Amino acid sequence: MTRLLQVSALTRRFGGLTAVQDLTFDVGEREILGIIGPNGAGKTTAINLVSGVIQPSGGKVVFGGQTITGLPAYRLARKGLVRTFQSTTVYGERSVRENALRGAYLSLYPGFFNTVFNSAKARKMRARTEDIVDELLAWLSLTSVAHAAAGSLPYGYQKTLGLAITLASRPRLVMLDEPVAGLSAEEADHIRDTILKIRSRGITVIVVDHNMRFIKGLCDRVLVMNQGHELAMGSPAEVLANPKVIEAYLGRGHAAAHTN
Ligand SMILES: Nc1ncnc2c1ncn2[C@@H]1O[C@H](COP(=O)(O)OP(=O)(O)O)[C@@H](O)[C@H]1O
Ligand SMILES: [Mg+2]
């Protein structure tokens, strides 16, 4: 498999605390990599480092053969590497379509509103963006709610809208931080199916969660983190059978809650 992302010895300190230490892994083109681990393991910090939201204290990140270590998030987004934020989701009183369009403008044409408002070029960009968004809404089965106020929809739809906004930027690699947190089992299954569909479009996915059941049904490989370190890496079956992983979860009273 072609390597899309290579992370070497990535490290981030916050004062005296090392949140991520010597993390090394790679992700293949069109792979779905899961990152799991107990609370505070460094999962969110790891994806914030890779996506340029925060800067590393050490280490190296290569994306599509280019060294991208330390580049800011907006430059990485233009190269096709993005992470989702829950807060991109919604202006509750605006429609799903308006929310998606706004997200698409921001990601496709940063600076759009300051520069070319109302020119012929702007009209062309607008039409093109509307096409992209309408196609995405249809693809994600959101057309029937496109004109509903986003805030009136069940939380699961709002999460899917968050994915639509991210996809509008045409990414090659998306990173999702706990995409099913707070969802029912049924809604989580829907998000899992949606992530599989995203991959079927040729997009590579890194998904962070602490729900084993969700990760097991979704990921090709799983990186398990504990206290900033890699604890294990392998197929879902391999890592779930790994005594070190079982101990890290059982030791903190996690296993019963998250394996079924
Ligand atoms: N901005 C920050 N400043 C100080 N400490 C932080 C910051 N972000 C995260 N941490 C600490 O780093 C560790 C890892 O956090 P995080 O990456 O959020 O873990 P996870 O996502 O696995 O729950 C935690 O101990 C957390 O308190
Ligand atoms: Mg986190």
Tab-separated table of C-alpha atoms and ligand atoms in Angstrom, residues 12-15 17-20 36-48 54 177-178 208 210 225 228, ligand 1:
chain	number	residue	atom	x	y	z
A	12	ARG	CA	4.622	17.436	22.234
A	13	ARG	CA	5.272	18.794	25.689
A	14	PHE	CA	3.034	21.109	27.675
A	15	GLY	CA	5.237	22.483	30.425
A	17	LEU	CA	3.854	17.115	30.828
A	18	THR	CA	4.641	15.133	27.692
A	19	ALA	CA	1.245	14.661	26.059
A	20	VAL	CA	2.653	12.814	23.016
A	36	ILE	CA	-7.825	4.547	20.682
A	37	GLY	CA	-6.744	4.807	24.274
A	38	PRO	CA	-7.962	5.889	27.680
A	39	ASN	CA	-8.825	9.503	28.461
A	40	GLY	CA	-5.732	11.690	28.514
A	41	ALA	CA	-3.712	9.218	26.394
A	42	GLY	CA	-2.761	11.953	23.911
A	43	LYS	CA	-5.112	11.059	21.046
A	44	THR	CA	-6.482	14.547	20.433
A	45	THR	CA	-3.031	16.088	20.820
A	46	ALA	CA	-1.703	13.623	18.220
A	47	ILE	CA	-4.238	14.603	15.577
A	48	ASN	CA	-3.899	18.283	16.422
A	54	ILE	CA	-0.694	22.881	17.375
A	177	ASP	CA	-12.028	13.159	16.755
A	178	GLU	CA	-14.690	11.111	18.520
A	208	VAL	CA	-10.057	8.749	17.184
A	210	HIS	CA	-12.469	5.208	22.857
A	225	MET	CA	-2.103	5.024	22.882
A	228	GLY	CA	1.396	9.691	25.242
B	1	LIG	N1	-3.269	22.744	25.626
B	1	LIG	C1	-2.866	21.927	26.619
B	1	LIG	N2	-2.176	22.424	27.673
B	1	LIG	C2	-1.773	21.621	28.673
B	1	LIG	N3	-2.002	20.291	28.712
B	1	LIG	C3	-2.687	19.748	27.695
B	1	LIG	C4	-3.165	20.542	26.604
B	1	LIG	N4	-3.820	19.713	25.736
B	1	LIG	C5	-3.760	18.483	26.275
B	1	LIG	N5	-3.085	18.490	27.440
B	1	LIG	C6	-2.802	17.326	28.290
B	1	LIG	O1	-2.210	16.343	27.480
B	1	LIG	C7	-2.675	15.046	27.818
B	1	LIG	C8	-3.300	14.383	26.614
B	1	LIG	O2	-4.524	15.049	26.310
B	1	LIG	P1	-5.404	14.689	25.040
B	1	LIG	O3	-4.541	14.668	23.837
B	1	LIG	O4	-6.561	15.609	25.032
B	1	LIG	O5	-5.868	13.202	25.403
B	1	LIG	P2	-7.057	12.317	24.788
B	1	LIG	O6	-7.587	12.992	23.571
B	1	LIG	O7	-6.428	10.992	24.508
B	1	LIG	O8	-8.080	12.210	25.875
B	1	LIG	C9	-3.633	15.250	28.982
B	1	LIG	O9	-2.925	15.045	30.195
B	1	LIG	C10	-4.060	16.677	28.834
B	1	LIG	O10	-4.431	17.230	30.075
